[in-house]
Coordinates of C-alpha atoms in Angstrom, one line a residue:
M30 CA 0.0 0.0 0.0
S31 CA 1.3 3.4 -0.9
L32 CA 2.3 5.9 1.8
F33 CA -0.4 8.3 0.6
L34 CA -3.1 5.8 1.0
R35 CA -1.9 4.8 4.5
R36 CA -1.9 8.5 5.6
A37 CA -5.3 9.1 4.0
G38 CA -6.8 6.1 5.6
L39 CA -5.4 7.0 9.0
G40 CA -6.6 10.5 8.6
V41 CA -10.2 9.4 7.7
G42 CA -10.0 6.9 10.7
I43 CA -9.0 9.8 13.0
V44 CA -11.9 11.9 11.7
A45 CA -14.3 9.0 12.3
L46 CA -12.8 8.5 15.8
Q47 CA -13.2 12.2 16.5
W48 CA -16.8 12.3 15.3
L49 CA -18.0 9.0 16.8
V50 CA -16.1 8.8 20.1
L51 CA -14.1 11.8 21.2
G52 CA -16.8 14.3 20.3
R53 CA -19.0 12.6 22.7
L54 CA -16.5 12.4 25.6
Q55 CA -17.3 15.8 26.8
I56 CA -16.3 17.3 30.1
W57 CA -18.4 20.4 30.8
G58 CA -18.9 20.8 27.1
A59 CA -15.2 20.6 26.2
F60 CA -13.9 17.8 24.0
P61 CA -10.5 17.0 22.6
D62 CA -9.5 17.4 18.9
A63 CA -7.6 14.4 17.7
V64 CA -7.7 15.7 14.1
L65 CA -5.8 18.7 15.2
L66 CA -3.2 16.5 16.8
Y67 CA -2.8 14.4 13.6
V68 CA -2.4 17.6 11.5
V69 CA 0.3 18.8 14.0
L70 CA 2.0 15.4 13.8
I71 CA 2.1 15.4 10.0
G72 CA 3.3 19.0 10.0
L73 CA 6.1 18.3 12.4
R74 CA 7.2 15.1 10.6
H75 CA 6.9 16.2 7.0
G76 CA 6.8 20.0 6.8
R77 CA 4.5 22.8 5.9
L78 CA 3.2 21.4 2.5
E79 CA 2.1 18.0 3.9
G80 CA 0.7 19.7 7.1
S81 CA -1.3 22.2 5.0
I82 CA -2.7 19.5 2.7
T83 CA -3.6 17.3 5.6
G84 CA -5.2 20.1 7.5
F85 CA -7.2 21.1 4.4
A86 CA -8.4 17.6 3.6
L87 CA -9.3 16.6 7.1
G88 CA -10.8 20.1 7.7
V89 CA -13.1 19.6 4.7
L90 CA -14.3 16.2 6.2
M91 CA -14.9 17.8 9.6
D92 CA -16.8 20.7 8.0
A93 CA -19.0 18.2 6.1
L94 CA -19.7 16.2 9.3
Y95 CA -20.3 19.2 11.7
G96 CA -21.8 21.6 9.2
T97 CA -19.3 24.4 9.8
W98 CA -18.5 24.9 6.1
G99 CA -15.0 26.3 5.7
M100 CA -14.1 27.1 9.3
Q101 CA -12.4 23.8 10.2
M102 CA -10.7 23.6 6.8
F103 CA -9.4 27.2 7.1
V104 CA -8.1 26.9 10.6
K105 CA -6.5 23.4 10.3
T106 CA -4.8 24.4 7.0
I107 CA -3.3 27.4 8.8
I108 CA -2.2 25.3 11.8
G109 CA -0.6 22.6 9.5
F110 CA 1.3 25.3 7.6
L111 CA 2.5 27.2 10.7
I112 CA 3.7 24.0 12.5
G113 CA 5.6 23.0 9.3
L114 CA 7.5 26.2 9.4
F115 CA 9.8 25.0 12.3
P116 CA 13.2 23.9 11.1
S117 CA 13.4 20.2 10.6
K118 CA 15.9 19.6 13.4
E119 CA 13.6 21.3 15.9
R120 CA 10.5 19.6 14.6
L121 CA 11.9 16.1 15.3
Y122 CA 12.9 17.0 18.8
F123 CA 9.3 17.8 19.9
L124 CA 7.6 14.7 18.6
F125 CA 7.8 12.1 21.4
R126 CA 8.7 13.9 24.6
P127 CA 5.6 14.1 26.9
G128 CA 6.5 17.5 28.5
F129 CA 7.0 19.1 25.1
A130 CA 4.0 17.2 23.8
F131 CA 1.7 18.7 26.5
L132 CA 3.1 22.3 26.0
G133 CA 3.1 22.1 22.2
A134 CA -0.4 20.6 22.1
L135 CA -1.7 23.2 24.6
I136 CA -0.3 26.2 22.6
T137 CA -1.4 24.7 19.3
A138 CA -4.9 23.9 20.5
F139 CA -5.1 27.4 22.1
V140 CA -4.3 29.1 18.8
H141 CA -6.6 26.7 16.9
N142 CA -9.5 27.1 19.3
G143 CA -8.9 30.9 19.4
L144 CA -9.2 31.2 15.7
L145 CA -12.3 28.9 15.7
L146 CA -13.8 31.0 18.5
I147 CA -13.4 34.2 16.5
L148 CA -15.0 32.6 13.4
F149 CA -17.9 31.1 15.4
A150 CA -18.5 34.4 17.2
V151 CA -18.5 36.3 13.9
Q152 CA -20.8 33.8 12.2
S153 CA -23.3 33.6 15.0
G154 CA -23.1 37.1 16.3
T155 CA -22.8 36.1 19.9
R156 CA -20.3 37.1 22.6
T157 CA -20.6 34.9 25.7
I158 CA -18.1 33.9 28.3
T159 CA -19.2 30.2 27.8
L160 CA -17.5 30.3 24.3
V161 CA -14.2 31.4 25.9
T162 CA -14.2 29.1 28.9
V163 CA -15.5 25.9 27.1
I164 CA -14.0 26.2 23.6
L165 CA -10.9 28.2 24.2
L166 CA -9.7 27.0 27.6
G167 CA -11.5 23.7 28.2
S168 CA -11.0 22.1 24.8
S169 CA -7.4 23.3 24.7
I170 CA -6.5 21.7 28.0
Y171 CA -8.4 18.5 27.1
T172 CA -6.6 18.3 23.7
A173 CA -3.3 18.8 25.4
F174 CA -4.0 15.9 27.8
V175 CA -5.0 13.6 24.9
G176 CA -1.8 14.7 23.0
T177 CA 0.3 13.9 26.0
L178 CA -1.4 10.5 26.4
A179 CA -0.8 9.8 22.7
S180 CA 2.8 10.8 23.1
L181 CA 3.3 8.4 26.0
L182 CA 1.6 5.5 24.2
T183 CA 3.4 6.0 20.9
G184 CA 6.8 7.3 22.2
R185 CA 10.0 5.8 20.9
R186 CA 12.1 4.2 23.6

């Protein structure tokens, strides 16, 4: 099987996992974003082009499932591109270290959720503190914990 088909199949599987399982594991309305973690992983491993393409493709799938046409695609493409901008030596250092995984996932999720929060607020015309506490803070911390757990489970020894 080609590398492209394996990555695409894994990406679709992660979107399905996000939609069917992780989206329902809410804690006070916050839920983790495994698709974001996968986009970050591809961006760290393979650079900005692959990170952007992965963010775009998986963002389109998430937009189709959640009905947020264009928002997930736009934000995940930007995140994949920005993560891929790190020099290759620095990118490989952050992959499997749990402390760096938590901090990196927290910062990335905070930027991602902040951009989504702005887009959701503009689209719906609302300004509530619940959006900030649940989407920005809660989901960012939850995503960071899931990223750390994934880093511990898949870490190279």
